[in-house]
Every structure is written in structure tokens, then in C-alpha cells.
mmCIF file of C-alpha atoms and ligand atoms in Angstrom:
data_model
loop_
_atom_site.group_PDB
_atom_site.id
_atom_site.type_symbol
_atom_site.label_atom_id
_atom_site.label_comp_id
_atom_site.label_asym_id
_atom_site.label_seq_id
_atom_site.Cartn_x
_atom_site.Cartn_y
_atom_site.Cartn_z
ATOM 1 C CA UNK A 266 -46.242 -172.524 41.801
ATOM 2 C CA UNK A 267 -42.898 -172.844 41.052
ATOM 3 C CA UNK A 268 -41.885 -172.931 37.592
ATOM 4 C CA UNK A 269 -39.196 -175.344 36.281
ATOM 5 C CA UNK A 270 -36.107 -174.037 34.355
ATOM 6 C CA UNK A 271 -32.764 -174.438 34.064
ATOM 7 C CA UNK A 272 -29.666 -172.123 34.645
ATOM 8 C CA UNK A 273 -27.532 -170.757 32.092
ATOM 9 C CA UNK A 274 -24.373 -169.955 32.749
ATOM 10 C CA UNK A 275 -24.221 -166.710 30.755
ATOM 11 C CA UNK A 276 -19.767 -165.494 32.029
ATOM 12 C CA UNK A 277 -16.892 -166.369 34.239
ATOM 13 C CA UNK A 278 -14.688 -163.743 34.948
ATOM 14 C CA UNK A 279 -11.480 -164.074 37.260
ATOM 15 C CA UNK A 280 -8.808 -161.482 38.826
ATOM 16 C CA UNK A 281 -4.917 -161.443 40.659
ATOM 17 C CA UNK A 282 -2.907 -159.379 42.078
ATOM 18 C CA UNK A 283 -0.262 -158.090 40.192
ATOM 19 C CA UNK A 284 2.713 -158.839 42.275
ATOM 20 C CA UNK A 285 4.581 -162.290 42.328
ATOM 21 C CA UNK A 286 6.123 -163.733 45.428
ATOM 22 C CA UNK A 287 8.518 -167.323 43.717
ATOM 23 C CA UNK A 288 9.394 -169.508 46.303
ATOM 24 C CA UNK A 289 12.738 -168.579 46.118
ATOM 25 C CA UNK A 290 11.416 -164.886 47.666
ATOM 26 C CA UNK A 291 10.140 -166.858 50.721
ATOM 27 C CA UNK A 292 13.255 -169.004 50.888
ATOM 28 C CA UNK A 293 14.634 -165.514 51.467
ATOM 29 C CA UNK A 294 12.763 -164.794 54.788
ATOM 30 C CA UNK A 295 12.083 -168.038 55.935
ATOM 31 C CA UNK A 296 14.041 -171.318 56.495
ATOM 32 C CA UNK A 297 13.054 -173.047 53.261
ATOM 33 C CA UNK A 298 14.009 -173.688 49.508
ATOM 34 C CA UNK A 299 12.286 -173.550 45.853
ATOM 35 C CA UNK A 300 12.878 -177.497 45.688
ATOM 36 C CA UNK A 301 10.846 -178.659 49.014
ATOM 37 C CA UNK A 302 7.937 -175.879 48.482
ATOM 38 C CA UNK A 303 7.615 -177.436 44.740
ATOM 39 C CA UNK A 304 8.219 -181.097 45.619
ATOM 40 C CA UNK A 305 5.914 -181.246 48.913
ATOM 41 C CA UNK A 306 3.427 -178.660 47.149
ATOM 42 C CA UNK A 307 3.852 -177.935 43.140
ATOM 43 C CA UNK A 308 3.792 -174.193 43.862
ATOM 44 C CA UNK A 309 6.353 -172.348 41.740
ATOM 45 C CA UNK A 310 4.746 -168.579 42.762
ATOM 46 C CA UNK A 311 1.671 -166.755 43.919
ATOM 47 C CA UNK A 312 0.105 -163.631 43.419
ATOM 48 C CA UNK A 313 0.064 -161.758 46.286
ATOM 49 C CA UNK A 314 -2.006 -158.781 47.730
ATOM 50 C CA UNK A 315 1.573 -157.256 48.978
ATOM 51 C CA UNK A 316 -0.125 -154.682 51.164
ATOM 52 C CA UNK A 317 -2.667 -153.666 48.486
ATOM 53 C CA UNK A 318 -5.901 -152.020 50.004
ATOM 54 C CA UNK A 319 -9.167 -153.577 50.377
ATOM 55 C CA UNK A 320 -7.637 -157.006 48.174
ATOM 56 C CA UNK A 321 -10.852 -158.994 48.882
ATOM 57 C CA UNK A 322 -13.314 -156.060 47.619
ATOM 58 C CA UNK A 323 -11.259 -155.202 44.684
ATOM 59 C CA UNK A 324 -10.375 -158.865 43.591
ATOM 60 C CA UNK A 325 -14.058 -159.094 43.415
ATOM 61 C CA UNK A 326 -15.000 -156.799 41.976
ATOM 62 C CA UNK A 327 -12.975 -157.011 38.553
ATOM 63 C CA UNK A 328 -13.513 -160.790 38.713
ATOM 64 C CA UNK A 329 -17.264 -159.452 38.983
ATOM 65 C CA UNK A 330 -17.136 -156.541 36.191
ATOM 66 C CA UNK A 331 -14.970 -159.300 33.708
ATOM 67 C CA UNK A 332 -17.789 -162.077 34.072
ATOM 68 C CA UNK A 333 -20.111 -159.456 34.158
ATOM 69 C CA UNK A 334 -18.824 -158.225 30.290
ATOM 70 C CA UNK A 335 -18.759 -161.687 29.274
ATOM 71 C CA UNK A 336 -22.468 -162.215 30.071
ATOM 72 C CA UNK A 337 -23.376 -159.267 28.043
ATOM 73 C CA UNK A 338 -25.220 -157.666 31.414
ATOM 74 C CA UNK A 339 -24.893 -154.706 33.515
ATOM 75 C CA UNK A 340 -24.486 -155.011 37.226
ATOM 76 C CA UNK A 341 -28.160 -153.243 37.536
ATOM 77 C CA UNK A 342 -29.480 -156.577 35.708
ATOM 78 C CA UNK A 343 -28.078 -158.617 38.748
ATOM 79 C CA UNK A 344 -30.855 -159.785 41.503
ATOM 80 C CA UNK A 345 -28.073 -161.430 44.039
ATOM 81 C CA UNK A 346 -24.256 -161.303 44.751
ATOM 82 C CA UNK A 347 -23.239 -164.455 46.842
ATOM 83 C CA UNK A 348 -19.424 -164.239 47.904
ATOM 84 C CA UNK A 349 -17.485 -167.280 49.567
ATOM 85 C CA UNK A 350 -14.766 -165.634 51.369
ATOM 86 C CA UNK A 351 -13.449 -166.015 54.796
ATOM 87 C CA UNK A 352 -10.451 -163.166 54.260
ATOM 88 C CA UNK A 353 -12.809 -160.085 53.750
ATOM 89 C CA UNK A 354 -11.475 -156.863 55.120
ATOM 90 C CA UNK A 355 -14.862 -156.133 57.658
ATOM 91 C CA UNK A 356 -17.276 -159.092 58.802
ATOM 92 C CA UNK A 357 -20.106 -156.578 58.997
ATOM 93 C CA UNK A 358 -21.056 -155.157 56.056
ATOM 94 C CA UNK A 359 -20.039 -158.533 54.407
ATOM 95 C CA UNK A 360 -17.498 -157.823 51.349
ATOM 96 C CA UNK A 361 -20.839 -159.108 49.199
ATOM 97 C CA UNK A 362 -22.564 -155.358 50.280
ATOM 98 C CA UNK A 363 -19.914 -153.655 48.630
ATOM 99 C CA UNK A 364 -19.030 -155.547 45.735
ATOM 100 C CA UNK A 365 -22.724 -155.323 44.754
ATOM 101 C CA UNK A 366 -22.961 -151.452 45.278
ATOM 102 C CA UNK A 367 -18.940 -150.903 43.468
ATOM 103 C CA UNK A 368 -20.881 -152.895 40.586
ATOM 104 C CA UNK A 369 -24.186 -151.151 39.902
ATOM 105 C CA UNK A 370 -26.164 -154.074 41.101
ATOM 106 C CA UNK A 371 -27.529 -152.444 44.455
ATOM 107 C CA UNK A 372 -30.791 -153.005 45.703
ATOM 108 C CA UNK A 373 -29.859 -156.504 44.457
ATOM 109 C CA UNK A 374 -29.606 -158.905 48.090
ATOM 110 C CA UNK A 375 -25.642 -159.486 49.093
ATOM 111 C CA UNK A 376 -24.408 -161.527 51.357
ATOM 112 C CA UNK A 377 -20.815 -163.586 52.197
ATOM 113 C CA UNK A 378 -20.434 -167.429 52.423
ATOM 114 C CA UNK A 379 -18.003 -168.412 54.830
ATOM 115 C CA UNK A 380 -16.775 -172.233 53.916
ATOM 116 C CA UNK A 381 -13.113 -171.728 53.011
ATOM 117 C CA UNK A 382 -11.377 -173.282 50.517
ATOM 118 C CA UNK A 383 -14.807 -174.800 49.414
ATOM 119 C CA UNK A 384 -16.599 -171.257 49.256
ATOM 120 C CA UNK A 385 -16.804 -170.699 45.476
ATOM 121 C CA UNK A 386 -18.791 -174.432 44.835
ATOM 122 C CA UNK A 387 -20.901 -173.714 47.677
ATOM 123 C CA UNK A 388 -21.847 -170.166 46.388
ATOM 124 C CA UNK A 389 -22.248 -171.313 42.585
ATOM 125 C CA UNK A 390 -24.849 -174.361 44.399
ATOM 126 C CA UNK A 391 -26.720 -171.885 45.955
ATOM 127 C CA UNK A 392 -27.445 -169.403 43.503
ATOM 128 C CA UNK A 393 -28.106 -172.681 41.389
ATOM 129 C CA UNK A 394 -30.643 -173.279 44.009
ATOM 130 C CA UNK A 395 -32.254 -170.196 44.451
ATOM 131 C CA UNK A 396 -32.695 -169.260 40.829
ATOM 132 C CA UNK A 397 -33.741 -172.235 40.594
ATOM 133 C CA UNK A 398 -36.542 -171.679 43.622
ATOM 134 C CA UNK A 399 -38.131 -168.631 41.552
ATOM 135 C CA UNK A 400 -36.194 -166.147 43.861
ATOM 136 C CA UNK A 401 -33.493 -164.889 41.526
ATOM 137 C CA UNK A 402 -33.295 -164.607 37.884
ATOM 138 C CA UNK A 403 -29.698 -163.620 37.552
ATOM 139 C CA UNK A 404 -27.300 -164.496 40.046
ATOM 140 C CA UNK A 405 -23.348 -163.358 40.264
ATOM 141 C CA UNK A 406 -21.002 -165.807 42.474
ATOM 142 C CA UNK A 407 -17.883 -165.270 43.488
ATOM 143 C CA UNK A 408 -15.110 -166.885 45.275
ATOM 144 C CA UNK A 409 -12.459 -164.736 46.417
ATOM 145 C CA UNK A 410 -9.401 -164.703 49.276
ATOM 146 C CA UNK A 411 -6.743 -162.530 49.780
ATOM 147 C CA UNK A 412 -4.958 -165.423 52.228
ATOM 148 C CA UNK A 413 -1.644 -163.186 51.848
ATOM 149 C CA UNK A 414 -3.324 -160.429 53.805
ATOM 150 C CA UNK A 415 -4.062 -163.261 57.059
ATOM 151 C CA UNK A 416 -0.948 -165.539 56.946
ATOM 152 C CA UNK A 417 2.237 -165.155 59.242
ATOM 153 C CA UNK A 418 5.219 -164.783 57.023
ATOM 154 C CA UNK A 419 7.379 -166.503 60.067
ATOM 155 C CA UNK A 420 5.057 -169.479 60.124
ATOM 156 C CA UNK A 421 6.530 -171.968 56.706
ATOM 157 C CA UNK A 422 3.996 -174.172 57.362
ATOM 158 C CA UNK A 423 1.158 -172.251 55.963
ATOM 159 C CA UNK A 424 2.954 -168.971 54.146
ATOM 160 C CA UNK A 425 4.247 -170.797 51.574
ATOM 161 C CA UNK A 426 0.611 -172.322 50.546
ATOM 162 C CA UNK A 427 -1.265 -169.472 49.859
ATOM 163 C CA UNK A 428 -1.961 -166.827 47.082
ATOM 164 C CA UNK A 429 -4.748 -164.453 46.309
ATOM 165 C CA UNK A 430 -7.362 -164.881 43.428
ATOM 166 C CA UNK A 431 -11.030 -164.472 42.835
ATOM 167 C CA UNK A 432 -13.184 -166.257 40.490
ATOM 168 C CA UNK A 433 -16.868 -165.004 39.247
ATOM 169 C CA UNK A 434 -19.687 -166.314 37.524
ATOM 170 C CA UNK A 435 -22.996 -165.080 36.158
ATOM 171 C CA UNK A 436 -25.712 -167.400 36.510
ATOM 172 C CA UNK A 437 -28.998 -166.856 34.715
ATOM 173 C CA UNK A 438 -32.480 -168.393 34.706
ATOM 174 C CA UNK A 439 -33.070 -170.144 31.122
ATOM 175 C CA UNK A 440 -35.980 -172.413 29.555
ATOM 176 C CA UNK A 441 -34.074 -175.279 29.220
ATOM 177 C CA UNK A 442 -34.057 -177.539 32.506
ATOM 178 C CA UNK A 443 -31.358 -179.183 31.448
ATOM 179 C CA UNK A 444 -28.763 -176.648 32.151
ATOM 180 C CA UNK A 445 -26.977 -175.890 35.242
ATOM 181 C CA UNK A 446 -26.332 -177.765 38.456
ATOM 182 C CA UNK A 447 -27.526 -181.333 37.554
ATOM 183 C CA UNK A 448 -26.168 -182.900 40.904
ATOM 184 C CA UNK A 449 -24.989 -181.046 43.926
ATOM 185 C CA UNK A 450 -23.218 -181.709 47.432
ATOM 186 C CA UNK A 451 -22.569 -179.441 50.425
ATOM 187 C CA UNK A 452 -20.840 -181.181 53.392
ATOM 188 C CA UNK A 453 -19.003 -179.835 56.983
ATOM 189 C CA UNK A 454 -17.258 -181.655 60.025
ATOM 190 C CA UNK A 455 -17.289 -178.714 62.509
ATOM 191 C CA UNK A 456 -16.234 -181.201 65.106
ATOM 192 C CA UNK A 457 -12.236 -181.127 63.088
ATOM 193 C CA UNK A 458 -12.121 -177.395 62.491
ATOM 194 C CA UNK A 459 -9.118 -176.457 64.987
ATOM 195 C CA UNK A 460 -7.198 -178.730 62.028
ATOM 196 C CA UNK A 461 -7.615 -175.220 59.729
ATOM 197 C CA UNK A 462 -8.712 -171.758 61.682
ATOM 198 C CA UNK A 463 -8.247 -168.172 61.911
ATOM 199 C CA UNK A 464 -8.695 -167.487 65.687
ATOM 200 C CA UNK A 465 -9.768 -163.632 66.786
ATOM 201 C CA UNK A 466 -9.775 -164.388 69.890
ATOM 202 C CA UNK A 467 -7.128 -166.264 72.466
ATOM 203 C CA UNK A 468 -9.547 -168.292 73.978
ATOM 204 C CA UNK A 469 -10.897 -169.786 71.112
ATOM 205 C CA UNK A 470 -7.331 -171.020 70.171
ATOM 206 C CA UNK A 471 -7.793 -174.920 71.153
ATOM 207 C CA UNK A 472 -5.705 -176.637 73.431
ATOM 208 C CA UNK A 473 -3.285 -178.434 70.529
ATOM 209 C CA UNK A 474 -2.281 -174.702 69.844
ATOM 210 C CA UNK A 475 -2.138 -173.046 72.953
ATOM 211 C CA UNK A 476 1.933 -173.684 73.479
ATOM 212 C CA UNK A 477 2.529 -172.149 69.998
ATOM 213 C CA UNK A 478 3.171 -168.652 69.110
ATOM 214 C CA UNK A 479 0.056 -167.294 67.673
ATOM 215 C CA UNK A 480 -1.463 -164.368 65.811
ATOM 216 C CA UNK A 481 -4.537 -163.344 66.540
ATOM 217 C CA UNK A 482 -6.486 -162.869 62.816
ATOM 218 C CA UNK A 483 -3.914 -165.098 61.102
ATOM 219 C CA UNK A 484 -4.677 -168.860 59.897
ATOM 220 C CA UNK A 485 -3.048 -171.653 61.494
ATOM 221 C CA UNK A 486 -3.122 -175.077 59.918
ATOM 222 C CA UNK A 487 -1.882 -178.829 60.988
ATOM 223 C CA UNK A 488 -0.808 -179.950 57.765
ATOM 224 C CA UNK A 489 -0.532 -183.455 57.798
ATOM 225 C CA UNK A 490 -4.446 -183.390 59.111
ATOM 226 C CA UNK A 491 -5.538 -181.266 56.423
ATOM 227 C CA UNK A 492 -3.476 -183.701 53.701
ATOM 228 C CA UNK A 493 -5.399 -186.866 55.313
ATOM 229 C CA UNK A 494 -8.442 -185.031 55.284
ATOM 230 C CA UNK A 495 -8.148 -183.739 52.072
ATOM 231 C CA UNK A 496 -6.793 -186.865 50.105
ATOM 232 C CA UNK A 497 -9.542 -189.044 50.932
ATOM 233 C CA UNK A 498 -12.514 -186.923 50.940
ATOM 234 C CA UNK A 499 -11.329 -185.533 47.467
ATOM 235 C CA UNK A 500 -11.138 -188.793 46.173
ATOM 236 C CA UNK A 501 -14.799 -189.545 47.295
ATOM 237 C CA UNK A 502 -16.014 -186.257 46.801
ATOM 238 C CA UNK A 503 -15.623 -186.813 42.893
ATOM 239 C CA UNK A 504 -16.281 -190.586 42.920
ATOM 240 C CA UNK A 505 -19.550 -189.790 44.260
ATOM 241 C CA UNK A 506 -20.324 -187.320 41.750
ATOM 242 C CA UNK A 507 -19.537 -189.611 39.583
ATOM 243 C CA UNK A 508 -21.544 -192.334 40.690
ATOM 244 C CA UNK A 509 -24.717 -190.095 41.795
ATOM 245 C CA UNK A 510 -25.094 -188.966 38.249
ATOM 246 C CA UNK A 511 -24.349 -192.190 36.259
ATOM 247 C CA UNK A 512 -21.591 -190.297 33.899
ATOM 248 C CA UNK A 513 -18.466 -191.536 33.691
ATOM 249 C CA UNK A 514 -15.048 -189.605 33.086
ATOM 250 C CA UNK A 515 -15.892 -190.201 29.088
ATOM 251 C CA UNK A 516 -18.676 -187.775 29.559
ATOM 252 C CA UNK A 517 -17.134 -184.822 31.371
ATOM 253 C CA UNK A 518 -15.432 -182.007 29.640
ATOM 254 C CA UNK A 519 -13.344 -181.411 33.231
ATOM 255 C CA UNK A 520 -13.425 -182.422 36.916
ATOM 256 C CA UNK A 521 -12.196 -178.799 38.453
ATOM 257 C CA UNK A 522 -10.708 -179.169 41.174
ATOM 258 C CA UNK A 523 -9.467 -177.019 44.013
ATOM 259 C CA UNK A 524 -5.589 -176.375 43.880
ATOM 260 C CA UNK A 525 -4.865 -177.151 47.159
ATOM 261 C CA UNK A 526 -1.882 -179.185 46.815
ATOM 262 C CA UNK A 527 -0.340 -181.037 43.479
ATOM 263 C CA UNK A 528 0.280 -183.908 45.213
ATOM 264 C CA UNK A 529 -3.858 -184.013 46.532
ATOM 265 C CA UNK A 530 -4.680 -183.565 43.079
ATOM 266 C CA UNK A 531 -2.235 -185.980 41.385
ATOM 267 C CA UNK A 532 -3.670 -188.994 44.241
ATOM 268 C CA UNK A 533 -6.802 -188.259 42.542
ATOM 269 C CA UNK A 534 -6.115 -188.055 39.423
ATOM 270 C CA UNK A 535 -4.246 -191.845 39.568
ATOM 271 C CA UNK A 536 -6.680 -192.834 41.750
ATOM 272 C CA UNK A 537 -9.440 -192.415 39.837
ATOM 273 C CA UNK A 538 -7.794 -192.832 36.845
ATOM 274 C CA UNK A 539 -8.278 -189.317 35.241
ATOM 275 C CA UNK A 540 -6.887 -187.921 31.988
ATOM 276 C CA UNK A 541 -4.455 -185.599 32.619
ATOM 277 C CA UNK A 542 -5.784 -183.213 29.891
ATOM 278 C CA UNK A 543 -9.185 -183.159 32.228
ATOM 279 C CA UNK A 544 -7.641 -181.803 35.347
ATOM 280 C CA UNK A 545 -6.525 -178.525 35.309
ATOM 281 C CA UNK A 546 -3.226 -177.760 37.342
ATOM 282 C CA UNK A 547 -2.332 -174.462 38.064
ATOM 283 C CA UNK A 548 -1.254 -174.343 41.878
ATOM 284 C CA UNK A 549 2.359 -173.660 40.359
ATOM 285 C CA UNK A 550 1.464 -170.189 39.337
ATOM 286 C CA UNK A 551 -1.014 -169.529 42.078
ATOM 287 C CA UNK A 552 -0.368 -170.847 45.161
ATOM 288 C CA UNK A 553 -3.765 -172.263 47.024
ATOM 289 C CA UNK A 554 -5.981 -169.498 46.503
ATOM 290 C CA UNK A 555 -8.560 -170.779 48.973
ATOM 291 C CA UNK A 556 -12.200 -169.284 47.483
ATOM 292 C CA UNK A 557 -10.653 -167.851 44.501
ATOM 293 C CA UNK A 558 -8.934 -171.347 43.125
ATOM 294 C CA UNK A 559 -11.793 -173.016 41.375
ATOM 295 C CA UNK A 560 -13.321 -169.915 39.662
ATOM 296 C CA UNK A 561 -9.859 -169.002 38.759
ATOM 297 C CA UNK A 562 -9.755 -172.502 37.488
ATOM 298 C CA UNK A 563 -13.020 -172.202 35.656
ATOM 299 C CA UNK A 564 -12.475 -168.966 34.437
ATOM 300 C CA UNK A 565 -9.202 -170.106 32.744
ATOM 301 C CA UNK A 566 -10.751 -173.235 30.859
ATOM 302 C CA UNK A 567 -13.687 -171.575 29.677
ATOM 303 C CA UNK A 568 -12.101 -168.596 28.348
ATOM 304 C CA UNK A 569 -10.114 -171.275 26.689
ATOM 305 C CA UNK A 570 -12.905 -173.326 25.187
ATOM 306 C CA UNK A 571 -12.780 -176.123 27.499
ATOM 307 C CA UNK A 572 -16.112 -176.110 28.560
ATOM 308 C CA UNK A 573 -17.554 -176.320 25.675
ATOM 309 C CA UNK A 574 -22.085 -175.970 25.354
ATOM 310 C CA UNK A 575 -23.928 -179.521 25.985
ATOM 311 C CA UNK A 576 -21.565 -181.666 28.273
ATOM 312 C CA UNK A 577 -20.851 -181.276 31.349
ATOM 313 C CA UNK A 578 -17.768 -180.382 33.916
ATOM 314 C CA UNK A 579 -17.605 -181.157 37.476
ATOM 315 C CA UNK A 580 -16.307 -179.056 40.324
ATOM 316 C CA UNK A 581 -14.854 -180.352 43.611
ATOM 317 C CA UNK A 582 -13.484 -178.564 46.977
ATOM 318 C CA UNK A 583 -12.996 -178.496 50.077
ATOM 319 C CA UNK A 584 -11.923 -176.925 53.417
ATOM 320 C CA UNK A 585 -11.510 -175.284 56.443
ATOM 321 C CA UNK A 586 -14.526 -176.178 58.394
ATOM 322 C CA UNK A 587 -13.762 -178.738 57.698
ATOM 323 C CA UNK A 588 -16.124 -178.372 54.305
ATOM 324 C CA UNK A 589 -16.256 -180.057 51.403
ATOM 325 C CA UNK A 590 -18.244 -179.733 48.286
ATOM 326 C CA UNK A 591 -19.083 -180.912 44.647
ATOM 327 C CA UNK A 592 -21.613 -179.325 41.833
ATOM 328 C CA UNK A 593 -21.997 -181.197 38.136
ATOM 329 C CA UNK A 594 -22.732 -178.681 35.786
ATOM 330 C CA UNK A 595 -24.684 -179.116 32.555
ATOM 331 C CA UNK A 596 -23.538 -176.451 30.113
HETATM 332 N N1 COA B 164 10.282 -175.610 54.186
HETATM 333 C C1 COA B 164 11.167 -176.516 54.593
HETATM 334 N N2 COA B 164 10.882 -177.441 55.540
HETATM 335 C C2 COA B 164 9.643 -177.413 56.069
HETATM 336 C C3 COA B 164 8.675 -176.482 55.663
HETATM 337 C C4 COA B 164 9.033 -175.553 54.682
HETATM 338 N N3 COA B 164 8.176 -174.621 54.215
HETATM 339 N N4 COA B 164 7.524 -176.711 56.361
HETATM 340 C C5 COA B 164 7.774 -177.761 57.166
HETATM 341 N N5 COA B 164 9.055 -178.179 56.991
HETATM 342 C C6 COA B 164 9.745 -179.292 57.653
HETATM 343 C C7 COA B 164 9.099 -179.664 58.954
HETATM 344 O O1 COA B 164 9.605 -178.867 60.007
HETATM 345 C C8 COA B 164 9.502 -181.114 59.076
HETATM 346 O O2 COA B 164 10.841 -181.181 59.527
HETATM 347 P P1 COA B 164 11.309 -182.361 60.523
HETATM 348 O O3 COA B 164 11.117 -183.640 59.742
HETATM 349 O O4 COA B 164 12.731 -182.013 60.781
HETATM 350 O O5 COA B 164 10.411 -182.261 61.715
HETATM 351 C C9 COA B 164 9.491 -181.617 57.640
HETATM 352 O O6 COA B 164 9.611 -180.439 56.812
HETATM 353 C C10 COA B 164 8.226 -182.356 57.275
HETATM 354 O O7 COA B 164 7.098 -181.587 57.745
HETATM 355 P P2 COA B 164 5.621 -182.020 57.446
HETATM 356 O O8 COA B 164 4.708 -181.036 58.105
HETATM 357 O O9 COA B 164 5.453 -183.476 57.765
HETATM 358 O O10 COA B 164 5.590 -181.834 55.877
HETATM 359 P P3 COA B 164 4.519 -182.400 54.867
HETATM 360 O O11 COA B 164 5.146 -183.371 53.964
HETATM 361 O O12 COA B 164 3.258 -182.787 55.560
HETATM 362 O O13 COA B 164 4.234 -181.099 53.991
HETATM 363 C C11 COA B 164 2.494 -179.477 53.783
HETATM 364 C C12 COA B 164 3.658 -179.955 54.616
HETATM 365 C C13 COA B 164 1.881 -178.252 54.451
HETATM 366 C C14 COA B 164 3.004 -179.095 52.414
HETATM 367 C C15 COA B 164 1.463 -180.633 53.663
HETATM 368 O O14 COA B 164 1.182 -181.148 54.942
HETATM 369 C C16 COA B 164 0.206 -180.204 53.022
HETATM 370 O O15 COA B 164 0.176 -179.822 51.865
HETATM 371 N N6 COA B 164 -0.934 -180.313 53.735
HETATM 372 C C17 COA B 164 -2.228 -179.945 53.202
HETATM 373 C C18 COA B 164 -2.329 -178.460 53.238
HETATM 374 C C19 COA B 164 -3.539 -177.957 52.528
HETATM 375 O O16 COA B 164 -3.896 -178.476 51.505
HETATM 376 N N7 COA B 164 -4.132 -176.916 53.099
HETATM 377 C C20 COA B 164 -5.211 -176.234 52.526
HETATM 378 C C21 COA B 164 -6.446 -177.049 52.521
HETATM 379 S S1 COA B 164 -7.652 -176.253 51.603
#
């Protein structure tokens, strides 16, 4: 018989690269300007891997160690590391494997979620889930993706998007079943996903593509299908949480959202009428950094005191896939 609790969330931890790349670098190597990346975009800069070794493992694994110290636990008190990544440096052993050994958390189970931009909600829903199931007691999530280490720097489209960032959390089983993931959503449209892929292969490069110059491991994107998709799903996404739950915007401490673009965001926000002071924006310093951007985002208001104990924040993302994802969290 399962018994019911709730889920604490005990840290949040999050990690960059050192290394800045401003616009104005790209505009450098490639046939664009600071003004149309940060008008079509809001990016100012990213933090890039820049060639780093192993960015996914080691992005991880401070954003790990930092949520981790916050907690007040050791990595040997950890049942379960769940990464969302799809930018890991080997596919088998997933990056999870070794994040959990680098820790101390090892013979705790590992494994890699792969769902994008939308890989940090889904990984925080299903350690939500399984603790939740009487199979975990302490959980760490991440969300991490080195996108610098698989983009073309000849292709503006998509170089100019990305950054690299990881964002962790430490989940814990707790008495009170009112904490932790009050409302949850985990959504795909496989039958759209040549609109945002990393092909390995040439055959599996789809027809729309197959005049184009590509690279094999790199991500390609169609841009204006990913900004439909993206506008109106992350409009609903939220709306729905919003409705499922019966709280309004009064009742939320923060609806974090993925920084994929300022102007996706900034739909939203008038959309839905949002305070400003309830959505954080910080795609100008980071770039989209796919898996890492809401943890980062997380990270950065609770270390602020944002979050604060007894109301609750939502989270919203989504993805290549296409995914798309949502998790209302009662802190
Ligand atoms: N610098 C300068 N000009 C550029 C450019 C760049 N980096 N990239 C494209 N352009 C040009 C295009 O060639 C095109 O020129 P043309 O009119 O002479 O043909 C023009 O700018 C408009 O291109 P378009 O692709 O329509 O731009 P856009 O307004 O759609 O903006 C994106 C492009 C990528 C910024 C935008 O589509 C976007 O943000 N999409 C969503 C991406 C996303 O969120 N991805 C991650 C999802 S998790």
C-alpha cells in the first residue's frame, strides 16, 4: 500500500560556462547585427561551452553538487538522478550514469530524458511522480544542454539562439501532501518534429531539408514553425494550468517560463495579462538554454527569495519533439 506524502523541495542549484559570446561576437562571423538578434530575440549574450570538455557532464554536475549543498545532503543520500538533455556527449552510458557516480550518489538508478527544451519540467514531474509512487525518497533533477557544442556557427538561424546552462533540484519525500507537484502536464506531437531536430544520420534528414547544407549531429530548426508552435501552445500551456487548478495569477509567486524567445514570452505575458514582476526574463544574458533555461530560471528566483514556503509557482516549456510541458508546484 502506497503511502501518501508530499514532496519537499529541499535545493536548486544551477551552473554556466564561463565564457561569453555578445551578439556583436557573432555579428563578427556571421552576416548579422546586435540590433536584429536583440529585437527578433532579446538575447544580449550567452554562455558558451567554447570547446570546454565534457560541458553536459560538468554543467551537471556543479548544478548537481550546488543544489545538492543547499539541501543539506550528500550525493550518497540520493536514490535517483533524472537528466533532461538531448546534447550529452555519449547516448550510451546516458550523461545521468556519470553525473550520479562524479556525485557520490552511485548505486542510486540514472537515467537521461530526452524532450528538449521541455526536459527539465518533464524530469522535475517525474521524480514528483515516482517519489511520490513509494519508489524514491530523494530525487535530484536536472536540466542541462550544452546547445553551443551541436549548433553550426555558419547557420544564423539557430547559432544565435542558443547558450549553455544547467539547472538542478533536490526533491525529497515529506509528510505533508500538500507540497510538491499539485497539477502536472506532459505533452508531444512527434508527427511536427522535422520543425526542430538533430539528424545523425542523412537519411533521416526529411525531405524540407534535403536541398540544404547540413551537419550531421548539429540542430536544424524552421523558425517561423517553432514561433507558431511555440506562441500558442505557451499561451495554453499556462492558461490551462491555470484553469486545471482553480488559482489565479493572484495566487502564484511566478509562472517560470522557458526563455525561448522574449518576444514568446512577452505574447504571454500580455496575453494573459501577467505582472511583469512574475515572469522572470533572462534570455538576454543566456541565450535559449534549451534543458538548462527553467532550472536556471528557478535556481535564480529562489536563491533570491522569490519562491517563498506556502504558495505556489508554476513552470511552463516546451520543445523539440515537438514537447510541451507544465508542473504547479506547492512550496
Ligand atoms: N541575422 C540577420 N538576419 C537574419 C538572421 C540573423 N541572425 N536570421 C535570419 N535573418 C533574415 C532572414 O534571412 C530573412 O531575410 P529575408 O527577409 O531577406 O528573407 C529575415 O531575417 C527574416 O527571417 P525570419 O526567419 O522570418 O525571421 P523571424 O522574424 O522569424 O526570426 C527567429 C527568426 C529564429 C528569431 C524566430 O523565428 C524565432 O525566434 N523562432 C522560434 C525559435 C525558438 O524559439 N526555438 C527554440 C524553441 S525551444
Amino acid at each position: 500500500m502506497i503511502q501518501p506524502c508530499g514532496v519537499r523541495l529541499a535545493g536548486t542549484g544551477s551552473a554556466v560556462p564561463d565564457t561569453t559570446l555578445t551578439n556583436n561576437d557573432l555579428a563578427r562571423i556571421l552576416d548579422t547585427s546586435d540590433d536584429w538578434i536583440a529585437q527578433r530575440t532579446g538575447i544580449r549574450e550567452r554562455r558558451v561551452s567554447a570547446g570546454a570538455p565534457d560541458p553536459v557532464f560538468n554543467l551537471s554536475c556543479l548544478a548537481g553538487q550546488r543544489a545538492l549543498d543547499m539541501a543539506g545532503v550528500k550525493g550518497s543520500d540520493i536514490d535517483l538522478v533524472i537528466l533532461g538533455t538531448v546534447s550529452g556527449e555519449m547516448l550510451c552510458p546516458s550523461t545521468a550514469c556519470r553525473v550520479a557516480a562524479a556525485l557520490g550518489a552511485t548505486p542510486a538508478g540514472a537515467f537521461d530524458i530526452a524532450a528538449a527544451c521541455s526536459g527539465f519540467v518533464y524530469s522535475v514531474n517525474v521524480a514528483d511522480s515516482i517519489i511520490r509512487a513509494g519508489r524514491a525518497k530523494r530525487v535530484l533533477a536536472i536540466g542541462c544542454d550544452a546547445i553551443s557544442s551541436v549548433v553550426d556557427y555558419t547557420d544564423r538561424t539557430v547559432s544565435i539562439l542558443f547558450g549553455d546552462a544547467a539547472g538542478a533540484v533536490v526533491l525529497e519525500r515529506c509528510d505533508d501532501p500538500a507540497k510538491g507537484c499539485r497539477y502536472q502536464t506532459m505533452s508531444a506531437d512527434g508527427a511536427n518534429w522535422q520543425h526542430l531536430y538533430m539528424p545523425y544520420r542523412p537519411d533521416i534528414v526529411p525531405e524540407c531539408d534535403r536541398a540544404n547544407p547540413i551537419r550531421l549531429g548539429n540542430l536544424r530548426m524552421n523558425g517561423r514553425e517553432v514561433y507558431k508552435f511555440a506562441v500558442n501552445r505557451f499561451r495554453e500551456v499556462i492558461e490551462d494550468a491555470f484553469q486545471k487548478t482553480g488559482l489565479s495569477v493572484d495566487d502564484v509567486s511566478q509562472v517560470i517560463c522557458h526563455q525561448s524567445n522574449a518576444r514568446i514570452i512577452e505574447s504571454a505575458i500580455e496575453k494573459l495579462n501577467l505582472p511583469r514582476e512574475k515572469v522572470l526574463v533572462n534570455i538576454d544574458r543566456y541565450g535559449n538554454t534549451s534543458a538548462g533555461s527553467v532550472g536556471l530560471c528557478l535556481d535564480e528566483l529562489n536563491r533570491a527569495g522569490k519562491t517563498p514556503d506556502g504558495q505556489p509557482f508554476i513552470m511552463v516549456a516546451f520543445g523539440g519533439g515537438l514537447t510541451w510541458a507544465s508542473c504547479v508546484w506547492d512550496k
